[in-house]
Every structure is written in structure tokens, then in C-alpha cells.
XYZ file of C-alpha atoms in Angstrom:
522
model
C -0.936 15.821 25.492
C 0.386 13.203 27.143
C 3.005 13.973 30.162
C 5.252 10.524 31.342
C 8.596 9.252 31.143
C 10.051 6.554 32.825
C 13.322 8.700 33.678
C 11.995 12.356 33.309
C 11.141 13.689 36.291
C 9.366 10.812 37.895
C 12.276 10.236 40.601
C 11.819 13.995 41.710
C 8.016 13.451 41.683
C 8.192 10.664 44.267
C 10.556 12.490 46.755
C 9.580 14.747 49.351
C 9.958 18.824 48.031
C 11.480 20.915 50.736
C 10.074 22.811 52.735
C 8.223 25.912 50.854
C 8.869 24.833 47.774
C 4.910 22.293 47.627
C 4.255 24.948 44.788
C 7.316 24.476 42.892
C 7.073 20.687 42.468
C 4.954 20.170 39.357
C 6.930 23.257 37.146
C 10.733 21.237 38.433
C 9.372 18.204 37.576
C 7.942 19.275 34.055
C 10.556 22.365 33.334
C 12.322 20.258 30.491
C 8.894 19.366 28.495
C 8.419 23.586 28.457
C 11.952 24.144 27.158
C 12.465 21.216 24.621
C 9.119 22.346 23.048
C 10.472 25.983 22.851
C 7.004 27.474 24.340
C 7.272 31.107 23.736
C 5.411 34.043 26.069
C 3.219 34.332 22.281
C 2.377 30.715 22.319
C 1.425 30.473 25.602
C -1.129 33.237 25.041
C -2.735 31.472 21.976
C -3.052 28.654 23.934
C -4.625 30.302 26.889
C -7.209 31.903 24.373
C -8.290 28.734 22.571
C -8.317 26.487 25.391
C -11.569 26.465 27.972
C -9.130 25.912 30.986
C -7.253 28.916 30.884
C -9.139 31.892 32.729
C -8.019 35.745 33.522
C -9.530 35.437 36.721
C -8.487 33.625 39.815
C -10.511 30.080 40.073
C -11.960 29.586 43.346
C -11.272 26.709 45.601
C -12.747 23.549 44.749
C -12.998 22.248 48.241
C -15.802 26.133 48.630
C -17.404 25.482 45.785
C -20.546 24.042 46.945
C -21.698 25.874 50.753
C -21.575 23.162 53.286
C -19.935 20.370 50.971
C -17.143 19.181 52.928
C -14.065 17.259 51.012
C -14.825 14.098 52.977
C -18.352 13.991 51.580
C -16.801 14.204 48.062
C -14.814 10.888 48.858
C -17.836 9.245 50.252
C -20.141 9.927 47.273
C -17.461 9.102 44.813
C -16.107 6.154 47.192
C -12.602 7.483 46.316
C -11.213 5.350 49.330
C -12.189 1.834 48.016
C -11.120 2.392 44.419
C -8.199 4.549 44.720
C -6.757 1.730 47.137
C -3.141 3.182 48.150
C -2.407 6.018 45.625
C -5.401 8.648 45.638
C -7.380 10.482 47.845
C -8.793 13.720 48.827
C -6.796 16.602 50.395
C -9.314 17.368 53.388
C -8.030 21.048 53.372
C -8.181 21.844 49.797
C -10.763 18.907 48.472
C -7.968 18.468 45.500
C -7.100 15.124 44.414
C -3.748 13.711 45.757
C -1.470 11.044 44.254
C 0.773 9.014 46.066
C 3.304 7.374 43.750
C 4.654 5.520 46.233
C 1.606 4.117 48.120
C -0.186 5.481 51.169
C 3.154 6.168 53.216
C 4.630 8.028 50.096
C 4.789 11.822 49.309
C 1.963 12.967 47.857
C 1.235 14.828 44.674
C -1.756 17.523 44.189
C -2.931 16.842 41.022
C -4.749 19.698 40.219
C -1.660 22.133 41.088
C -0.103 20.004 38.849
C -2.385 20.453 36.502
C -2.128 24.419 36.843
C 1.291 24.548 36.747
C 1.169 22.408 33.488
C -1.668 25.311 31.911
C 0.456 28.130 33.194
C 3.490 26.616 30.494
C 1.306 26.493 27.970
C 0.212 23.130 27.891
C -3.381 22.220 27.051
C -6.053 19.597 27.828
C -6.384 16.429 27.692
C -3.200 15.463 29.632
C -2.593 12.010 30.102
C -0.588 11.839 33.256
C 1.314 8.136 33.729
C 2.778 7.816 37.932
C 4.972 4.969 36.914
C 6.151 4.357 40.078
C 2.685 3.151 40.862
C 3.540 0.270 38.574
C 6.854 -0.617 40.755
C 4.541 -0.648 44.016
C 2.060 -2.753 42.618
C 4.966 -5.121 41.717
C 6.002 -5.310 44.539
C 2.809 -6.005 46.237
C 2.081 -9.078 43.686
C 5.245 -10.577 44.336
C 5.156 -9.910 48.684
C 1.551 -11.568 48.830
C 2.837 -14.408 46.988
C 6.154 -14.859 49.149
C 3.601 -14.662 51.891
C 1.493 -17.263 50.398
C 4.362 -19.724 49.357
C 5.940 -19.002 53.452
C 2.661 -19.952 54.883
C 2.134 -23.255 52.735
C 5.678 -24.194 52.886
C 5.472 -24.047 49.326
C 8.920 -25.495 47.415
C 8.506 -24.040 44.274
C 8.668 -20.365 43.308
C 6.615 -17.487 41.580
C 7.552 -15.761 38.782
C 4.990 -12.777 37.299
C 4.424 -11.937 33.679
C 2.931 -8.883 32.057
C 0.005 -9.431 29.277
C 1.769 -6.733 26.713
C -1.938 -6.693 25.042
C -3.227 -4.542 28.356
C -1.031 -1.646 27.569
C 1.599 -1.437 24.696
C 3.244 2.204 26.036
C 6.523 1.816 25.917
C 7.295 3.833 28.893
C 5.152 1.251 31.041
C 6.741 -1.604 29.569
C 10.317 -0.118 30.089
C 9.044 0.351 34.041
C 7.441 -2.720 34.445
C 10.860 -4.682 33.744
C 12.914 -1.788 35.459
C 10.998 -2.282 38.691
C 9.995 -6.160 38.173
C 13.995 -7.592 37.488
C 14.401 -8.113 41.018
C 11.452 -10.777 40.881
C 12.106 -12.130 37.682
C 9.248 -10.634 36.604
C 8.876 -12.058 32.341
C 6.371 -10.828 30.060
C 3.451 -12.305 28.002
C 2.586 -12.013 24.037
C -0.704 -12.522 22.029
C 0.853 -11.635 18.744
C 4.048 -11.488 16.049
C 4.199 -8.099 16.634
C 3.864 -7.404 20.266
C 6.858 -10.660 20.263
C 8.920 -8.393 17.723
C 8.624 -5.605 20.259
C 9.254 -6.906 23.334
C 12.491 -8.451 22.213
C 14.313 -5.860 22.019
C 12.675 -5.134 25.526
C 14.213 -8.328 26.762
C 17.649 -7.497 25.353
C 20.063 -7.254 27.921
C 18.191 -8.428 30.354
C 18.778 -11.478 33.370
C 19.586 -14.853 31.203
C 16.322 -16.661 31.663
C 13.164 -14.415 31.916
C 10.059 -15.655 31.288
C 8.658 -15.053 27.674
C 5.374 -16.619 27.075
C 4.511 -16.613 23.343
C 0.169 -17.087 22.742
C -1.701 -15.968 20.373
C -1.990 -16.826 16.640
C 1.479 -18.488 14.981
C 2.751 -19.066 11.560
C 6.514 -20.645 10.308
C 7.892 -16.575 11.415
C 6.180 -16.647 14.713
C 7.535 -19.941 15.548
C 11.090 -18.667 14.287
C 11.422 -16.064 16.074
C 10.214 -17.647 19.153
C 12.977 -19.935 19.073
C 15.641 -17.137 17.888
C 14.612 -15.360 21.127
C 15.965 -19.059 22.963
C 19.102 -18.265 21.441
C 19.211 -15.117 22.910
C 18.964 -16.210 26.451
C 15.171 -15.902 27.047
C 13.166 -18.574 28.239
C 10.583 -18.052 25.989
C 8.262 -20.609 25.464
C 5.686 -21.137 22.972
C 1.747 -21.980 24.048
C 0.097 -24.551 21.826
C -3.646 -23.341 21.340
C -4.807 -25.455 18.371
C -3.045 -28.424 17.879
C -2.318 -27.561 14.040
C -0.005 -25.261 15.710
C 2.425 -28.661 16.490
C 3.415 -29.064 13.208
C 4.278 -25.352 12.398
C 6.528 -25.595 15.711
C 8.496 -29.044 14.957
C 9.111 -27.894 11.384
C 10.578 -24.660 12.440
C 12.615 -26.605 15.385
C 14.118 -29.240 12.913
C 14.970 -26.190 10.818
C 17.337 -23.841 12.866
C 18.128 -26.774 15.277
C 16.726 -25.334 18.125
C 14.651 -27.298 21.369
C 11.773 -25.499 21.916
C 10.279 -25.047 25.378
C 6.539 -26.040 24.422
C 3.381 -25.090 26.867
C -0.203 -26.163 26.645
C -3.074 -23.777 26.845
C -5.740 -26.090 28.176
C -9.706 -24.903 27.345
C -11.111 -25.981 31.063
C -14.804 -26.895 32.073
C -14.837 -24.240 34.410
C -17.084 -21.203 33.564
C -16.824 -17.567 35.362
C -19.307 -14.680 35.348
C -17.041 -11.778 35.180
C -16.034 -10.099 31.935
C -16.046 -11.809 28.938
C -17.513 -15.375 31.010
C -19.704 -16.106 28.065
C -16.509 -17.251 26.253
C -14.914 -19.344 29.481
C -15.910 -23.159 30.305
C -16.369 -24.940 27.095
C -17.598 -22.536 24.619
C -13.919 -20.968 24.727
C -12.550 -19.542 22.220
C -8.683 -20.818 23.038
C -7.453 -23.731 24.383
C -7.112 -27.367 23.787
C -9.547 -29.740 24.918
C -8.223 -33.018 27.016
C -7.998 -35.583 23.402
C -6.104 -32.952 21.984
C -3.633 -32.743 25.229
C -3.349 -36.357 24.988
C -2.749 -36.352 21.382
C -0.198 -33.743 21.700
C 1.523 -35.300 24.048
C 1.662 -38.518 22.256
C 3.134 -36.917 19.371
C 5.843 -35.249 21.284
C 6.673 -38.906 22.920
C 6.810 -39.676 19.268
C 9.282 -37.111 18.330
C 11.574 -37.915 21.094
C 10.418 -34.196 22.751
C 7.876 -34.888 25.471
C 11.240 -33.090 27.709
C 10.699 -30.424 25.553
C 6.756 -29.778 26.932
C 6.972 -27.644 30.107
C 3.753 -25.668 30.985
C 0.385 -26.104 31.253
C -1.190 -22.775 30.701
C -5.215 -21.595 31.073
C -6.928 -18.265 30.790
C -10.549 -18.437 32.081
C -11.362 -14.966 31.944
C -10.724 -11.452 32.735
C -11.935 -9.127 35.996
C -12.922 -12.399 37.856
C -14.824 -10.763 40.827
C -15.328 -13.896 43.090
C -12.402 -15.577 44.747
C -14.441 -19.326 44.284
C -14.255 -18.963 40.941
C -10.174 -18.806 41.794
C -10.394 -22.086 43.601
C -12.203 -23.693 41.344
C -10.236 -22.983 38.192
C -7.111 -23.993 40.405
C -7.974 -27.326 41.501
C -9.156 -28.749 37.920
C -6.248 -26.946 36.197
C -3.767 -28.499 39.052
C -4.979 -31.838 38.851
C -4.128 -31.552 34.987
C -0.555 -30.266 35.620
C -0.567 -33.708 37.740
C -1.457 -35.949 34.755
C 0.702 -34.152 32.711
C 3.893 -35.066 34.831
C 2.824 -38.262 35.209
C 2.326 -38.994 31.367
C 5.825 -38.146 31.174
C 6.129 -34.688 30.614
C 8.928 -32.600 32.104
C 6.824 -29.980 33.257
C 8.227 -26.861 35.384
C 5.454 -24.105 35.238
C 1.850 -23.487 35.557
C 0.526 -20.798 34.370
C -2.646 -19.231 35.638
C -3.424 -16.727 32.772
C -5.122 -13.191 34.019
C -8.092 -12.746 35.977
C -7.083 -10.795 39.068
C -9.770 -8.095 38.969
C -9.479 -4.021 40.183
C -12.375 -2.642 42.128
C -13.013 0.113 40.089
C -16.080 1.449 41.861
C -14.801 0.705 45.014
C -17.875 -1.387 46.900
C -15.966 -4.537 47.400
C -18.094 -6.259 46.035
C -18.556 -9.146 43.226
C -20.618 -7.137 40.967
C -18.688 -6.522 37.342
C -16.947 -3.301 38.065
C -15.429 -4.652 41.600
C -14.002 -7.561 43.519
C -14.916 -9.191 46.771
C -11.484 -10.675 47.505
C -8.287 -8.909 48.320
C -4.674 -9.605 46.818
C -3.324 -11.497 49.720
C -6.668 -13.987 49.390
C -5.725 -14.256 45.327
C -2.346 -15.810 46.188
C -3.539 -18.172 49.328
C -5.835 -19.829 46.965
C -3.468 -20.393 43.869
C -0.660 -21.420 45.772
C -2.935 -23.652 48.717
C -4.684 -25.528 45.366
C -1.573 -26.088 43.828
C 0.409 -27.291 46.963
C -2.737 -29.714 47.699
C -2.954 -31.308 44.584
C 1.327 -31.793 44.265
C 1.005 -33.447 48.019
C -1.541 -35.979 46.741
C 0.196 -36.901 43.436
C 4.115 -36.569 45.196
C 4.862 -34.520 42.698
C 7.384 -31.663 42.602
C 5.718 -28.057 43.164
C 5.844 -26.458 39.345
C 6.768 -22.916 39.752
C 3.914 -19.926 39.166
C 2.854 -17.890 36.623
C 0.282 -15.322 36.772
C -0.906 -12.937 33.864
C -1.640 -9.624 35.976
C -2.430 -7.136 33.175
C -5.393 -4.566 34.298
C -4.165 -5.136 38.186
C -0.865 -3.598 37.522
C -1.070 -1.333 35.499
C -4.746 0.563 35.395
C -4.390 2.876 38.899
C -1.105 4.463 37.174
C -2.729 6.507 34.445
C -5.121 9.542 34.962
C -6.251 11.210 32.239
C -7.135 15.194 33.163
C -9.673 17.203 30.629
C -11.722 20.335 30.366
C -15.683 20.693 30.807
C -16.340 21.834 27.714
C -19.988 22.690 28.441
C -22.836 21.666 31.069
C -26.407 21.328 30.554
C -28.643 24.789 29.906
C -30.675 26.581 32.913
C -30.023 23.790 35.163
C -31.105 25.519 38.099
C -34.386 26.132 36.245
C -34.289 22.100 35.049
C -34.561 21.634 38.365
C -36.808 23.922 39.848
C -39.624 22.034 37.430
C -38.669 18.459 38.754
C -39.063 19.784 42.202
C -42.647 21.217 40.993
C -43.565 18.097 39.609
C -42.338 16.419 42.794
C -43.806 18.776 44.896
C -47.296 18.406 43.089
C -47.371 14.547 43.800
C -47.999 15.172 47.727
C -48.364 12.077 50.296
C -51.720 13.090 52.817
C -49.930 13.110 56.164
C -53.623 11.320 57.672
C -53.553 8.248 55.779
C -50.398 5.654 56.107
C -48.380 5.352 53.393
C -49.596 1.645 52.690
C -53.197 3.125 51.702
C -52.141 6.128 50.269
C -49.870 3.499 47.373
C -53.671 1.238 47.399
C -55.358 4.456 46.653
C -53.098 5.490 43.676
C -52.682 1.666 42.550
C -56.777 2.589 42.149
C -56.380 5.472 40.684
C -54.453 4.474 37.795
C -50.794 3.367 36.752
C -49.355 6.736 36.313
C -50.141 7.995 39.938
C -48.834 5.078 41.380
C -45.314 5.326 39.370
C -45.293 8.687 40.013
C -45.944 8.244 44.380
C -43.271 5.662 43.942
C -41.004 7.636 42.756
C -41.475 10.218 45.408
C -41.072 7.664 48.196
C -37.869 6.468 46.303
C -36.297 10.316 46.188
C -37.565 11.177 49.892
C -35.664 7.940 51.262
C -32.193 9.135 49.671
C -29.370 9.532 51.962
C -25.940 10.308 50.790
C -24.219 7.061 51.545
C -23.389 4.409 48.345
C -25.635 1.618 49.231
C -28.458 4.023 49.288
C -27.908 5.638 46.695
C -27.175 2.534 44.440
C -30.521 0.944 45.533
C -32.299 4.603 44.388
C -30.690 4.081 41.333
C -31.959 1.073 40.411
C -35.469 1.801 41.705
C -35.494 4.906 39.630
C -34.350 2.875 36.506
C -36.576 0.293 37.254
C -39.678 2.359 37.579
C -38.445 4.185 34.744
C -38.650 1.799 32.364
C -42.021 0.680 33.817
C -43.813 4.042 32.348
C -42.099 3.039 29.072
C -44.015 -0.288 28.901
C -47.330 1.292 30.273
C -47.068 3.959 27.872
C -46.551 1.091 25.069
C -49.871 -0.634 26.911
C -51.483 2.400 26.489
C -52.642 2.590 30.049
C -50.121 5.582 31.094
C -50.687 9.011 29.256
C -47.284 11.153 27.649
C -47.915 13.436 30.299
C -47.447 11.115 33.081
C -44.907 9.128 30.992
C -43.066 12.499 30.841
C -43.078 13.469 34.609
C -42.007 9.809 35.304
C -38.839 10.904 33.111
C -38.384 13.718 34.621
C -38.839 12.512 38.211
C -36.518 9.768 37.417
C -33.609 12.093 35.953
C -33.893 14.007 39.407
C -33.962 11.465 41.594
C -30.468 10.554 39.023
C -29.099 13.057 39.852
């Protein structure tokens, strides 16, 4: 079940309830879903019998269900402050989850009362709640760190943000994202025919001049209805990725009569290590190499269209987690805009592809799942790399195009679901790893350096197994600890699977290592 609109009930979900009325929010908000799907009292009974979250008897508090667990330790373990950034955290009074639409000054939303006021109509699990005005706020925080950046460069030239259509193809979010984003000019991006056929009428309507840029693969239609969408008032302009792709576009141009606005993907030397790096540098997958940009641009002097070639456009990856990555990908794809204008091209834009990463797991970090740079440092170094190399070449500043997909639009979902079951006897799971824990005992008369030589003598499988034990007894509820205890467990874990393999570690002491390593997991 999925529970969003663009114009349902979002506006009222964002403002402030009246006084009294916290508990009324969530049924207001969703009272038309219940009516236009004509729930009746016999319904809602069926569905409270055949779905797992509907119970006869009063749930207890989440924030009491473990003695001594305090809300705030939830956050901490789950590091809910770093990844839920602006728009979630935990209600210290009633450990539920809150939302804030609007950012961290905005109302807030309980998400679980939301949630049971969304059961108590009838409506099952999964729910797939979208807080579109998320989207807006992340908008606008794109576009205010870049007017901060282009203020404290004196930059000349402007920015202009595009959404990658190929992150998230819900029409709702695409409505919002050009609802809240036409005060910035904010454009969109396509990888395909049919993401283009379905943004146009998207674009319908809107400001004369918003971006459109067309990538992806393109045949004679692709091409044609690029340049029908230049009739219409868009700026849409059309990436060349392989240069066969030249010849498709200046037969369809000479047909309908139409100037295109032509960009250049460029395939850059630089290479990344985030998500999907494997493919950046060389070895990727798009993108012209420099004879082909020289050849291109020959054949458009050729034509009589080199005014027609406007944008130099690179991708070098997604989820880049290291801001030096940025500044390198900048400067060598700046000093190629530079070249570009002063081959003769009339070029306008540069466009920096995706990349900005979300710290999902909240460490701040450059590991895969996070990023050790913050918004504000993304736009100082595309705009300061850009400025540096126009200043050296005196050319004029192009204006800028980033390709924001995951950074906009992945804190506005959350999908909600039942438990459907948990593990058997736990408790007694448990109470045997503590017994095999427990029967692994450090003698409090020796240090722990000899004790470690002693079982190092005494064979591999006493030595993994007092390792462990030191590893579990030096856990403290804090992330970096407990990361590092993860990684010794699965380290040490998969050093009784080799052993074993070696033959020098017996399936009995290969299967407490398993079991020592699942609790100290856990």
C-alpha cells in the first residue's frame, strides 16, 4: 500500500495541528484514502484478522519495551542523528520515530501513530509513506549552498539543477520536484526514449527554457523528439556519447529544420572508488574520449554548427564519498570546457553529472555507505575549480549543472512493514552462547598476553575461541566500537572456516567459533 500524493494531504501534514488534536493528525490527513476506497466496518475486520499488525490488545510503549533502554540509546546504536540529517529522529518521551517534513525547525510527524491510525482504517502493511515536502527542502538546500558558493567566489555565471529521472520514476516525486524546484530553474535529466516521452508532458507548461538534458541510447525517434521538445520551448539538449550518435542527430536536424543544442559527454581519466568506480577513469562505459571530441567538433565546424555545441557533460560515478575525488574530476573536466571554447565552440553549460553521495549509515565517513564531506563543501569545490580554471583561460564562467538524483530524493520515502516472525527460543539461543562463552574463562593470575601464548600452544581452536572472548568483553555500546567488534568477529570467523578446511580446528570448535561469533553479532 503505498500512501503519497503531491496535493493530498501533504500541506496539512507539514502544518502545525492545534492544540489537542496531535492524535487526530494522521486520520485528517488520510480521511479521503478511507472513504474513496469505501472501507466498510466488515472489511476492516478481515483485514485486522489476516494481517500480523492488527492486535485485540493494547501494544505497549516502544520507548518500555526493553527495562533500562532509554530512547537516546536507540539513536546512538542506530546513529539515527547522522543519517536522518534534518527530517528524523527519536521522540525522547515516547522512543517513536518522528518526521519532520520541513527540516529540523518544522512540525513534526510521529510515524508510528501514523502508522496506527492508518491500521485502525483498515489499511495493511507494507505502507510506503512518500514526505514530499522533504524533496522541496532538499531543493532548496542544493540551490542555497550553491548561491553561497557562487557569492563567495564572485562567481558570474549561474547554477541551474537537474533531476536524473532514472533515480525515481514516481510520478508524484517528479510532479514535486518541478513544483518546488521552478523557482530555481530547476530542469530534469533523461537516460532513455521513454523516460524523454514522459517527462514531456512533465515539462508542458512549464517556464520557457528549462533545462532538458537528453543521455542515454538514441535512434532517428530519440533524436526527433528531442528536437520537437525545442519547439516546445524547452532547452533540451542532446548529449553525444558515441560519436555514431552525430550522424543520427544532423540527419534528424536537416529533416524538421530544427538547430539542435548539442552537448558532449566526455569519458575522463579520472577514476573514483565509490559505487560503481570500476567503470569510471578509462574503462567507462560512456563517454567520448579526447580524438573523438576533436573529431566531433571538427565535423560540426564542417557543418556550419560548432554554435550549435553547448555543453560539456561527465558522469564519473555515483555515491562519491571523498570530496578530492570532487576536485579532481573538476579541474580536468574544467580545463576541457576551456579548450572547448577556445576551439570555437559556443559553449554555455557544464555539466557535472551525479555523484553527490547520502550518508546512509550516518559515520561521516568515506567508507561506501557514507560521505566525509558536507553539501556546502560539494559546491565550494565545483564552483572554486571552475572559477580557477575560467580566470586562467579569460573565459566567460559557463553556467552549472549538477545531476543530484539519490541526494534529493532518498530521505523522502519510508517504507513501514510487519515482523512477520523472529527467530525460535531466542532467549534459550542465547543462554548456550553465554555457556560456551562462559566455559572459555581468562585465569585472573596470569596477564592476558600469556594467557593468548598459552592457547596459541594449545592449539588453533582455543586461541580463536579466547579471542573471541576478549573481542565480546571489550564491547561498549558506542558505533566505533561496535563496528571494530564487528569486523573482528567476522574476521576471526572466517579464520575457523579456513582452519577447519586445514584440518587443524575440529567441528566442535569450528561450531562454538560460529556461535561465539553470532553473539558477539548480535
Amino acid at each position: 500500500m503505498e500512501v503519497a500524493s503531491p496535493r493530498l494531504g501533504f500541506n496539512s501534514l507539514c502544518l502545525q495541528p492545534p492544540a489537542g488534536a496531535e492524535e487526530d493528525l494522521s486520520s485528517s490527513v488520510f480521511s479521503d484514502l478511507s472513504d474513496s476506497t469505501g472501507c466498510e466496518e466488515e472489511h476492516t475486520q478481515k483485514a485486522r484478522r489476516f494481517s500480523g499488525a492488527f492486535r485485540s490488545s493494547p501494544r505497549a510503549s516502544p520507548a518500555a519495551a526493553v527495562p533500562g533502554w532509554s530512547p537516546s540509546d536507540s539513536a546512538a546504536l542506530y546513529g539515527v542523528p547522522g543519517w536522518g540529517a534534518d527530517y528524523f529522529s527519536i521522540d525522547e518521551s515516547s522512543g517513536t520515530l518522528l518526521v519532520k517534513p520541513d527540516g529540523e525547525n518544522g512540525p513534526a510527524v510521529d510515524l508510528y501513530q501514523l502508522t496506527q491510525s492508518l491500521q485502525a482504517q483498515g489499511v495493511r502493511a507494507p505502507m510506503l509513506f512518500r514526505f514530499l515536502p522533504i524533496v522541496g527542502h532538499r531543493i532548496e538546500k542544493l540551490n542555497a549552498a550553491f548561491r553561497a558558493a557562487l557569492d563567495r567566489f564572485e562567481y558570474q555565471g549561474a547554477y541551474r539543477g537537474v533531476f536524473p529521472v532514472k533515480a525515481n520514476h514516481d510520478k508524484a516525486l517528479i510532479q514535486a520536484i518541478m513544483d518546488y524546484g521552478e523557482p530555481y530553474g530547476f530542469g530534469l535529466e533523461v537516460g532513455s526514449k521513454a523516460e524523454l516521452v514522459m517527462v514531456m508532458s512533465q515539462l508542458a507548461g512549464r517556464p520557457a527554457g528549462t533545462n532538458l538534458v537528453c543521455n542515454g541510447y538514441k535512434d532517428s525517434e530519440y533524436m526527433e523528439l528531442v528536437l520537437h521538445c525545442r519547439e516546445l520551448g524547452m532547452n533540451a539538449m542532446v548529449v553525444m556519447e558515441q560519436y555514431s550518435e552525430l550522424d543520427l542527430l544532423l540527419a534528424a536536424a536537416a529533416r524538421l529544420g530544427v538547430r539542435p543544442a548539442i552537448g558532449i559527454r566526455a569519458k575522463l581519466t579520472t577514476r573514483h572508488n565509490g559505487h560503481w568506480g570500476s567503470t569510471s577513469g578509462d574503462k567507462a562505459k560512456f563517454g567520448l574520449r579526447a580524438r573523438e571530441i576533436v573529431a566531433v567538433v571538427n565535423r560540426l565546424a564542417e557543418e556550419g554548427m560548432l554554435d550549435c555545441l553547448n555543453l560539456l557533460h561527465f558522469h564519473v560515478g555515483s555515491q562519491i564519498t571523498n570530496i578530492r575525488m570532487v576536485k579532481e574530476v573538476m579541474r580536468e573536466a574544467s580545463f576541457l570546457y576551456a579548450e572547448l571554447v577556445q576551439m570555437g565552440a559556443a559553449m554555455s553549460y557544464i555539466d557535472c553529472g551525479g555523484g553527490l553521495a547520502v550518508d546512509y549509515d550516518g559515520s561521516f565517513t568515506d567508507s561506501a555507505a557514507s560521505m566525509a564531506y558536507t553539501l556546502q563543501h560539494y559546491a565550494n569545490d565545483v564552483v572554486s575549480a571552475v572559477q580557477e580554471v575560467c580566470i586562467q583561460r579569460s573565459i566567460a564562467p559557463p553556467t552549472i549543472i549538477t545531476e543530484s538524483g539519490r541526494a534529493l530524493a532518498s530521505h523522502h520515502s519510508v517504507l513501514v512493514f510487519d515482523v512477520l516472525t523472529t527467530p525460535e527460543c531466542l532467549e534459550e539461543k542465547r543462554e548456550e552462547q553465554e555457556e560456551v562463552v562462559e566455559s572459555i574463562e581468562f585465569r585472573d593470575d596470569k596477564p592476558l598476553t600469556k594467557q593468548l601464548r598459552a592457547a596459541a600452544r594449545s592449539g588453533k581452536g582455543t586461541f580463536l575461541l579466547m579471542t573471541f572472548k576478549e573481542v565480546f568483553e571489550n564491547i561498549t555500546a558506542d558505533a566505533s566500537a561496535l563496528r571494530e567488534a564487528f569486523n573482528d568477529a567476522s574476521y576471526f570467523k572466517d579464520e575457523a572456516v579456513r582452519a577447519f578446511k586445514l584440518g587443524v580446528l575440529s567441528l566442535e570448535e569450528r561450531a562454538q567459533a560460529a556461535q561465539h561469533a553470532a553473539l558477539t553479532c548480535e
